[in-house]
PDB file of C-alpha atoms and ligand atoms in Angstrom:
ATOM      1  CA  UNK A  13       5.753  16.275   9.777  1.00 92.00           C
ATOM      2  CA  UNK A  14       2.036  15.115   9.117  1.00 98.00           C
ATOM      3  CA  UNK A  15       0.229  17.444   8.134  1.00 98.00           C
ATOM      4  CA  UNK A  16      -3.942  17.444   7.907  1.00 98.00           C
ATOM      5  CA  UNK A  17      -6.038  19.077   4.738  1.00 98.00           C
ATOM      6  CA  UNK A  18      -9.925  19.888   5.339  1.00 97.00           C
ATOM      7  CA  UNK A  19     -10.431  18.652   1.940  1.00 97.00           C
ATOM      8  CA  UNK A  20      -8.517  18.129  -1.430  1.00 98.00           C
ATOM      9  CA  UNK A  21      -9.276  16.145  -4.875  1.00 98.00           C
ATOM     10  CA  UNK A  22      -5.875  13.806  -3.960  1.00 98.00           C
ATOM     11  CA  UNK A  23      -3.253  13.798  -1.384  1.00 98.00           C
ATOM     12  CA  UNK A  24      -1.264  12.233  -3.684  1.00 98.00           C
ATOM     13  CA  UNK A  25      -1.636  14.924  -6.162  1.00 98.00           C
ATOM     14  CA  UNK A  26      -1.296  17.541  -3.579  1.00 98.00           C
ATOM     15  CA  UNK A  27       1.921  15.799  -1.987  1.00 98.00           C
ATOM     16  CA  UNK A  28       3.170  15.762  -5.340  1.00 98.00           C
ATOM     17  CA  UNK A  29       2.442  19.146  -6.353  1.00 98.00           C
ATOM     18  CA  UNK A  30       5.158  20.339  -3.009  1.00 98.00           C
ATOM     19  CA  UNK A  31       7.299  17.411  -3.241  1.00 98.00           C
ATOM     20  CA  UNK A  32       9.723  19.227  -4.066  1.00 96.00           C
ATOM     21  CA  UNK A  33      10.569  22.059  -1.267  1.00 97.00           C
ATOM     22  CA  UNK A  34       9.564  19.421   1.468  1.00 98.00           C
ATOM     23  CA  UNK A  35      11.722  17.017   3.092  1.00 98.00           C
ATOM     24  CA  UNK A  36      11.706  13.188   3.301  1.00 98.00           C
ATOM     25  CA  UNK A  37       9.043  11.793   5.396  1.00 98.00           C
ATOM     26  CA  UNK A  38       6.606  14.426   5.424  1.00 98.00           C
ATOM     27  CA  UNK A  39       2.718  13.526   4.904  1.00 98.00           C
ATOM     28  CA  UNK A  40      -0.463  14.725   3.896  1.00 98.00           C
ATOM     29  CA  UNK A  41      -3.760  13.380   5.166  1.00 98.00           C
ATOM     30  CA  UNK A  42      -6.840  14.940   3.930  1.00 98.00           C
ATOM     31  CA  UNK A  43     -10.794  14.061   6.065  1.00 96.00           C
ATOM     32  CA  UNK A  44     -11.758  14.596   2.889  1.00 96.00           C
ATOM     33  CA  UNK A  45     -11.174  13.050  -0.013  1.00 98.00           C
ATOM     34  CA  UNK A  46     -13.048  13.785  -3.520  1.00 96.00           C
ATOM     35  CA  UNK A  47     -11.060  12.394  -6.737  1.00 96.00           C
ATOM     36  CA  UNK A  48      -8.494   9.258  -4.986  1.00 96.00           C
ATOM     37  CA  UNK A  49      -6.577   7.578  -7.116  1.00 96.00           C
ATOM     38  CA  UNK A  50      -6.225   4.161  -7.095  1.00 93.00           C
ATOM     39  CA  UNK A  51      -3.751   1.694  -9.468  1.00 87.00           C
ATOM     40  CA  UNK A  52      -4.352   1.105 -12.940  1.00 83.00           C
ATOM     41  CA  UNK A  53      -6.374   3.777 -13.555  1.00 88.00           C
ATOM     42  CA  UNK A  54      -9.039   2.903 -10.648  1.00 91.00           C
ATOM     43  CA  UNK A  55     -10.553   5.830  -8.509  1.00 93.00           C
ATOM     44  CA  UNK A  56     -10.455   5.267  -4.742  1.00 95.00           C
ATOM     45  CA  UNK A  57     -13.801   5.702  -2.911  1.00 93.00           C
ATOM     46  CA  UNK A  58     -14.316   8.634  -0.051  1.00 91.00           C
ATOM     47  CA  UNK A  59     -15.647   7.635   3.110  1.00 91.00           C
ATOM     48  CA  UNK A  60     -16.529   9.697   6.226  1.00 91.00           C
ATOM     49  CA  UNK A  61     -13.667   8.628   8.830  1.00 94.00           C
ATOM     50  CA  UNK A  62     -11.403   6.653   6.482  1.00 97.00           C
ATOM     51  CA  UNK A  63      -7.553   7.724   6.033  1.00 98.00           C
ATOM     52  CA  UNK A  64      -6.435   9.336   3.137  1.00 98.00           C
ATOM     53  CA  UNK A  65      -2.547   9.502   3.358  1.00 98.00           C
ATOM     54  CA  UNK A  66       0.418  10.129   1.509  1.00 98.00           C
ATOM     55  CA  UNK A  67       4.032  10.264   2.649  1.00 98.00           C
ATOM     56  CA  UNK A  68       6.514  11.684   0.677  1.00 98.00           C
ATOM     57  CA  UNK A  69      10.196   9.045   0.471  1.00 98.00           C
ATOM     58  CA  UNK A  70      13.071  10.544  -0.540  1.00 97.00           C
ATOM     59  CA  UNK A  71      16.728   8.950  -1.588  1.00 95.00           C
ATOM     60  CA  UNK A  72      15.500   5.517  -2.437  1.00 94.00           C
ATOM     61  CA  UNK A  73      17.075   3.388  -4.804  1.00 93.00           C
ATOM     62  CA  UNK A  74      16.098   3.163  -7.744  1.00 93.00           C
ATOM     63  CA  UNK A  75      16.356  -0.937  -7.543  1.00 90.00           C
ATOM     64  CA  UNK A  76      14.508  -0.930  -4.511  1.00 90.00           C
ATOM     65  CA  UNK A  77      10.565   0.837  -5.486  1.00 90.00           C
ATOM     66  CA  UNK A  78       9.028  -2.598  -5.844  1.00 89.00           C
ATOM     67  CA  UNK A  79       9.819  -2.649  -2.253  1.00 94.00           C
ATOM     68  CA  UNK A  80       8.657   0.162  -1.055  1.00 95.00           C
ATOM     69  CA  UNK A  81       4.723  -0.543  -2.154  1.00 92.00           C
ATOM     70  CA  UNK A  82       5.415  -4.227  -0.207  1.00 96.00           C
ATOM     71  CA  UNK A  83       6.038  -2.413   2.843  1.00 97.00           C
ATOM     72  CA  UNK A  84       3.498  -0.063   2.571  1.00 97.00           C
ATOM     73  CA  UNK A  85       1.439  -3.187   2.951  1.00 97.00           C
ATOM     74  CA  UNK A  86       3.859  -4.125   6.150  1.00 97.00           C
ATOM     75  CA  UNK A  87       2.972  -1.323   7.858  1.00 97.00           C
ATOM     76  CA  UNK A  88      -1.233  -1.372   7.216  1.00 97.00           C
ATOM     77  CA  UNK A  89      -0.944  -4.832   8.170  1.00 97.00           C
ATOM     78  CA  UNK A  90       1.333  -4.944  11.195  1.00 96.00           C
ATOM     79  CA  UNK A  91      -1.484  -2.098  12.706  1.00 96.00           C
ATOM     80  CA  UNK A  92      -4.397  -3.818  11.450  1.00 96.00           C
ATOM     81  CA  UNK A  93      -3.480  -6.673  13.060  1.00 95.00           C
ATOM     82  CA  UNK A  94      -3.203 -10.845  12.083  1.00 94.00           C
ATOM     83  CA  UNK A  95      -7.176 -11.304  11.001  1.00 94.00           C
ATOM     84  CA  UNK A  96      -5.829  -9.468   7.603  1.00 97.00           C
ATOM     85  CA  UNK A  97      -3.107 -10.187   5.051  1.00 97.00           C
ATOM     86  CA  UNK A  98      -1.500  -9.101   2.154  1.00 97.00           C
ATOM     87  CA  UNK A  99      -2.142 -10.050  -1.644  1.00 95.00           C
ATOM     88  CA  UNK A 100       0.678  -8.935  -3.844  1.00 95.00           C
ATOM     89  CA  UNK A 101       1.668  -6.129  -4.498  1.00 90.00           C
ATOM     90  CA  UNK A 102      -0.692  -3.897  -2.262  1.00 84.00           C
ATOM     91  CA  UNK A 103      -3.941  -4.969  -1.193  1.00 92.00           C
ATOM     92  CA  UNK A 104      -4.735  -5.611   2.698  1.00 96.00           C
ATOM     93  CA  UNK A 105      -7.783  -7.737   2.916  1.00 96.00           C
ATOM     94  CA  UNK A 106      -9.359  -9.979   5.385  1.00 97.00           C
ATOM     95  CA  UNK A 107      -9.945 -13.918   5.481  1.00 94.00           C
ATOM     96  CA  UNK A 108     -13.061 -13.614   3.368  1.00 95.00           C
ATOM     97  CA  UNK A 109     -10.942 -11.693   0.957  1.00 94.00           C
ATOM     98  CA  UNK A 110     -12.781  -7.964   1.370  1.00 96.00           C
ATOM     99  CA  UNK A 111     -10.585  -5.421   0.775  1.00 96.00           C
ATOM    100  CA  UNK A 112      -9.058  -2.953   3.521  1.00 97.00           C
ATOM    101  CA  UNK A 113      -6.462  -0.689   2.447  1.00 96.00           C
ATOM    102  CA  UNK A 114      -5.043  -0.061  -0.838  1.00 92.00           C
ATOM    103  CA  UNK A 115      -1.739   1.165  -1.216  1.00 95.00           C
ATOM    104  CA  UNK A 116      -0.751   3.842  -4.644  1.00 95.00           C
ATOM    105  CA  UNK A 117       2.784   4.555  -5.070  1.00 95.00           C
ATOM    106  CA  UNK A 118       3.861   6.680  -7.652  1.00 97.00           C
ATOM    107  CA  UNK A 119       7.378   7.789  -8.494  1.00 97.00           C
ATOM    108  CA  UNK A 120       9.075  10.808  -9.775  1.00 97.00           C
ATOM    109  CA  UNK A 121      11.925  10.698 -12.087  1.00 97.00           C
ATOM    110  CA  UNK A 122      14.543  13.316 -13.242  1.00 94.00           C
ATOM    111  CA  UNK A 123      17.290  12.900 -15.593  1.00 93.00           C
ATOM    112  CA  UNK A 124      16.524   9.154 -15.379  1.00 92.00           C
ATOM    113  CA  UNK A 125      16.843   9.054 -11.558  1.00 95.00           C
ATOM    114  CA  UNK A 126      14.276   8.674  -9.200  1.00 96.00           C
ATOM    115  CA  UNK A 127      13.637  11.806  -7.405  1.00 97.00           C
ATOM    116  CA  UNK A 128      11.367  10.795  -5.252  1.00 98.00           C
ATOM    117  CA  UNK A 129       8.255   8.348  -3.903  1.00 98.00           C
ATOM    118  CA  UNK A 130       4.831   9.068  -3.375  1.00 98.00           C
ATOM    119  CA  UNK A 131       2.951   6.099  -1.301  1.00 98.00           C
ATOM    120  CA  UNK A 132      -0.338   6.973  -1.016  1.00 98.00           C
ATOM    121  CA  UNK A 133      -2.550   4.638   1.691  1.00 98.00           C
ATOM    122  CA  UNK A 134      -6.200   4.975   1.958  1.00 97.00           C
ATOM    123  CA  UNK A 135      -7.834   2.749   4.660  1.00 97.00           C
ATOM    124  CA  UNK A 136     -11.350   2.000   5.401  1.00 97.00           C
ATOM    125  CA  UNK A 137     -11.337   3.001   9.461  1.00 97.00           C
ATOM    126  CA  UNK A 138     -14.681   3.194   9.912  1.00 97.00           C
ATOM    127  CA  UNK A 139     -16.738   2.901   6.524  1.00 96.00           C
ATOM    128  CA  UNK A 140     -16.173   0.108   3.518  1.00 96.00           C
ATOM    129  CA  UNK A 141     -17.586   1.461  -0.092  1.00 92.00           C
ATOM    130  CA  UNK A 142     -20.854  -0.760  -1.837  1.00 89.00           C
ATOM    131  CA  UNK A 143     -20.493  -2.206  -4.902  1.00 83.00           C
ATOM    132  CA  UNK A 144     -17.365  -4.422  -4.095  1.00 89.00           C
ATOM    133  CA  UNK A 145     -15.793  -6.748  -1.652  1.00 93.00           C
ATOM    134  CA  UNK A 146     -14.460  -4.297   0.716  1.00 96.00           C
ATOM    135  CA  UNK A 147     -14.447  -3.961   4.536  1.00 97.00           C
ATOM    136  CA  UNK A 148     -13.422  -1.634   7.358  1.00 97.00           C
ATOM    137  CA  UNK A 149     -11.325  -1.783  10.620  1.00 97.00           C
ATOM    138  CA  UNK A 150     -14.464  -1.059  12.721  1.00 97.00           C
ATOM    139  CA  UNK A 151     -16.663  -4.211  10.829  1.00 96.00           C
ATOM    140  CA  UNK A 152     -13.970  -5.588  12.028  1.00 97.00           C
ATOM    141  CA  UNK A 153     -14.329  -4.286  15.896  1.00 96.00           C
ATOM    142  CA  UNK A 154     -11.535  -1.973  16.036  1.00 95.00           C
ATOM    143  CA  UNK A 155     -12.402   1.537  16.877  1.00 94.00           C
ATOM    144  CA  UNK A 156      -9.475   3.661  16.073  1.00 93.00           C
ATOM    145  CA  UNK A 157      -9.513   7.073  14.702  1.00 92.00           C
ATOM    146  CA  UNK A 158      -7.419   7.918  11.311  1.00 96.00           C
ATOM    147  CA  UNK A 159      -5.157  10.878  12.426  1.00 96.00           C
ATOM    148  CA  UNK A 160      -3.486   8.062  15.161  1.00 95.00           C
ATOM    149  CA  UNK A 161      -2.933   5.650  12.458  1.00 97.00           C
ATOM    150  CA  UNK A 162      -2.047   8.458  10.072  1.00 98.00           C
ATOM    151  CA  UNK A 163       0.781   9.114  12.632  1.00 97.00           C
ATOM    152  CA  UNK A 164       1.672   5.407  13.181  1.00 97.00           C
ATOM    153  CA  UNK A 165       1.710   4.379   9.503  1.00 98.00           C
ATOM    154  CA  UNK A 166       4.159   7.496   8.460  1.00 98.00           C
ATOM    155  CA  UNK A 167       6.686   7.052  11.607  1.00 97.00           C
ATOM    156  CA  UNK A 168       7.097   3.136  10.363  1.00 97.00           C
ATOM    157  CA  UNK A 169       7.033   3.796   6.976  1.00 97.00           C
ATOM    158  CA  UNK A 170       9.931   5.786   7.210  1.00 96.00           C
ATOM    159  CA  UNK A 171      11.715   3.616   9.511  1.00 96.00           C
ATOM    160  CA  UNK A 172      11.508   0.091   7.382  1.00 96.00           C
ATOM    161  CA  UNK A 173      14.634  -1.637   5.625  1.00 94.00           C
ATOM    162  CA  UNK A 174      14.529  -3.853   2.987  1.00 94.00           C
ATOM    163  CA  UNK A 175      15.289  -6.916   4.982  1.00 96.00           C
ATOM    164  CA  UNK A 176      12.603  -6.207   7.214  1.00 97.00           C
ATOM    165  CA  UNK A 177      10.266  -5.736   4.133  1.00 97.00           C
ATOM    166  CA  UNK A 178      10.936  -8.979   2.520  1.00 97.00           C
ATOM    167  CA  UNK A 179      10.403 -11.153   5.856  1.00 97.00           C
ATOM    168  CA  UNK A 180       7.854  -9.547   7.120  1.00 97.00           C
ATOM    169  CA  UNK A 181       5.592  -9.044   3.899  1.00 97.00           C
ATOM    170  CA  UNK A 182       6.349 -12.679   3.790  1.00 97.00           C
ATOM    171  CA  UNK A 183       4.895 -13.610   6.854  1.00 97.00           C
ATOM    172  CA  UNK A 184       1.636 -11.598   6.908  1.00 97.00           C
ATOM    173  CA  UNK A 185       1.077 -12.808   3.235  1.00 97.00           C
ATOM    174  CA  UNK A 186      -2.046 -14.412   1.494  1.00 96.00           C
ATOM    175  CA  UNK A 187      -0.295 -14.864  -1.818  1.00 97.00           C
ATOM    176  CA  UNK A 188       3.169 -17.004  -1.286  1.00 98.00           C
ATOM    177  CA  UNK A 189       2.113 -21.072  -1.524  1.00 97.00           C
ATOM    178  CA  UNK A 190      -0.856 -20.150  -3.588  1.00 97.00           C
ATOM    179  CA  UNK A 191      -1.938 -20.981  -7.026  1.00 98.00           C
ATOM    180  CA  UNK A 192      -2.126 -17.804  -8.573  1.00 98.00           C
ATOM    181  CA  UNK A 193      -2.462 -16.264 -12.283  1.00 97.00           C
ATOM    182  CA  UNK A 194      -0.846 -12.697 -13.134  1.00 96.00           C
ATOM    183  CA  UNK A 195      -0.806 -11.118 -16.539  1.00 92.00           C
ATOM    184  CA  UNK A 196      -1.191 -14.791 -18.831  1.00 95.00           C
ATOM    185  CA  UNK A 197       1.033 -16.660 -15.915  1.00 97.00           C
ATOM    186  CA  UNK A 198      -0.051 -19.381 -13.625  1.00 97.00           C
ATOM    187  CA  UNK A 199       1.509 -21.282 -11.380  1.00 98.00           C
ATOM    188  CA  UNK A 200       3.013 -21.472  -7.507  1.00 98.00           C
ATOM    189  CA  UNK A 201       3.404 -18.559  -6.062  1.00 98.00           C
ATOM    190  CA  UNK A 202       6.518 -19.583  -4.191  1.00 98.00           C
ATOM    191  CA  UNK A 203       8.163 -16.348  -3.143  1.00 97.00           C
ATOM    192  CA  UNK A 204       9.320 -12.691  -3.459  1.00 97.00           C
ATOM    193  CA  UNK A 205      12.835 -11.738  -5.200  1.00 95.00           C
ATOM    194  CA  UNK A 206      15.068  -9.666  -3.179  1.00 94.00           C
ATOM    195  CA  UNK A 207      13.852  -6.535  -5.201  1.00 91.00           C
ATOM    196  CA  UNK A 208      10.028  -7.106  -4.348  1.00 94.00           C
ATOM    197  CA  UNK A 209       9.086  -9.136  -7.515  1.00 94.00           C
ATOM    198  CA  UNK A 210       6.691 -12.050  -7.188  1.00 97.00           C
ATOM    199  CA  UNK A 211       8.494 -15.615  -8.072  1.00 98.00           C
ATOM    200  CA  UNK A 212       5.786 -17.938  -9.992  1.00 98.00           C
ATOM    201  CA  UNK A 213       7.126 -21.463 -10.427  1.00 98.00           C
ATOM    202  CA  UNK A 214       4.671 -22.841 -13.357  1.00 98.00           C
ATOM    203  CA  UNK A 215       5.800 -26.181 -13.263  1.00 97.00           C
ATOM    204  CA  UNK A 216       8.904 -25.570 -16.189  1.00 98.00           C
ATOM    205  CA  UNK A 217      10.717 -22.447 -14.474  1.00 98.00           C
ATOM    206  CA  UNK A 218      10.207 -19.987 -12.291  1.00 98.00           C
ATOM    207  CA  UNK A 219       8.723 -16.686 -13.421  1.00 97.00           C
ATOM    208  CA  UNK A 220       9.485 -13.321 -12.063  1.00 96.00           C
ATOM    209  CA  UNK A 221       6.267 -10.716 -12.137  1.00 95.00           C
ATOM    210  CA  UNK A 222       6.658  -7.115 -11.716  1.00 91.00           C
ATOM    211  CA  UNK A 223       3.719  -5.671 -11.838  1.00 89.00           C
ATOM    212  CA  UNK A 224      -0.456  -6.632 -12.696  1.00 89.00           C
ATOM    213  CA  UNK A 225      -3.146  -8.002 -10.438  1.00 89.00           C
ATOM    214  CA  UNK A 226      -2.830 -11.211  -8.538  1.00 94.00           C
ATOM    215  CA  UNK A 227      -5.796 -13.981  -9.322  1.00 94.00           C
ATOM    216  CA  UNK A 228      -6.457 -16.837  -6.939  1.00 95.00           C
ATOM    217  CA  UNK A 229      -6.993 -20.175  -8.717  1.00 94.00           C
TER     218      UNK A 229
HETATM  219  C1  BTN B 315      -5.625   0.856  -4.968  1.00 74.15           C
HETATM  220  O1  BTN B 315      -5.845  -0.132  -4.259  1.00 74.15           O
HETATM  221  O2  BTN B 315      -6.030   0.914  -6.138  1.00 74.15           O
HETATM  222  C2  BTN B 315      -4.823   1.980  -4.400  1.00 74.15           C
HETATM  223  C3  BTN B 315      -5.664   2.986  -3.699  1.00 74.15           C
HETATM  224  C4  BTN B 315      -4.866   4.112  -3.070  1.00 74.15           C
HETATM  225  C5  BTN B 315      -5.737   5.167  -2.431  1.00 74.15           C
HETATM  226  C6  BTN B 315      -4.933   6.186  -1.650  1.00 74.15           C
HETATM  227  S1  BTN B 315      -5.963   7.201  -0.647  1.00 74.15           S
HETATM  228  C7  BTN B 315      -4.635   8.281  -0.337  1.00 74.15           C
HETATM  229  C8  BTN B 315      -3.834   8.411  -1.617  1.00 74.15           C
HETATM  230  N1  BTN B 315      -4.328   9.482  -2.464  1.00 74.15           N
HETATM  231  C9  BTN B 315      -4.849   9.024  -3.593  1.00 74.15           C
HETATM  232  O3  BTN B 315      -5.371   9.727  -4.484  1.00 74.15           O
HETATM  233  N2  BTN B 315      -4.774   7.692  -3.645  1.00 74.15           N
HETATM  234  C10 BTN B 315      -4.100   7.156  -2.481  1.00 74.15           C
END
């Protein structure tokens, strides 16, 4: 249930375009990538060799979406291997902070349920973009190709539970014990709720965050 493009703008977009006649699991990888998407607006860079890959989750709970971009992360990381770690929500990056993978979910609702999930992973296998702190697995010294982690990423994805999520994202975290700002808050990043959210303990209470982009103090 993976299936490979030549080419295409998105494989977000063009998962999401057939999301609805195909069943849960099922993924599109493109070699070619021309318009990625990235969160909050951001494009996502093409590179010769890189993964571009979406997997298409169906019957997930509303409650639980936060989760599924955490393990998203879980599943880059746990193939990338311990040299790299997650910042919250979504980005895989290595000790010197360079960014791997980045991880775009986007969700489909109908009659105010969720229909269905789009994660989107793109991962720099063998080439990291200029212009920002990024790196690859192979600056890294691992030589794999992207249609075997393709296959490795979607077969885990599909087979994570939320316990699993929560420890695990846990563990292979650079955020939790940090002092961190997110969206006006700062404080101790001191843990995840059980639905995914980031707990922020600023001294006088502890903050839940949802969504925005994690600062190291
Ligand atoms: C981010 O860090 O901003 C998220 C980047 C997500 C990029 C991936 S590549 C495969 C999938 N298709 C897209 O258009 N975007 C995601």
């Amino acid at each position: 249930m993976l299936e490979w493009l030549d080419q295409t703008p998105s494989t977000n977009a063009a998962l999401a375009a057939r999301a609805h006649t195909l069943p849960h699991g099922y993924a599109l990888a493109a070699r070619r990538q021309t318009s990625g998407r990235g969160r909050l607006g951001r494009t996502w860079a093409e590179g010769e060799g890189n993964l571009f890959l979406s997997v298409l989750l169906k019957g997930v709970p509303a409650a639980e979406l936060p989760l599924v971009t955490l393990g998203a992360g879980v599943v880059v990381a746990r193939e990338a291997g311990d040299r790299f770690a997650l910042k919250w929500p979504n980005d895989v990056l290595d000790r010197e902070g360079r960014k791997l993978a980045g991880i775009l979910c986007e969700a489909a609702w109908e009659q105010g349920r969720l229909a269905h999930v789009i994660v989107g992973i793109g991962v720099n296998v063998r080439s990291a973009p200029d212009g920002v702190p990024a790196t690859s697995l192979a600056d890294h010294g691992i030589h794999t190709d992207a249609s075997t982690l393709a296959e490795s990423l979607r077969t885990a994805l599909v087979e994570l539970d939320r316990a699993t999520v929560l420890r695990e994202w846990s563990e292979r975290s650079c955020t939790l014990h940090r002092d961190v700002e997110v969206g006006g808050i700062r404080g101790r990043a001191v843990g995840l709720a059980p639905d995914g959210a980031l707990l922020i303990d600023t001294g006088t209470s502890v903050e839940r965050v949802i969504t925005g982009d994690v600062g190291f103090l």
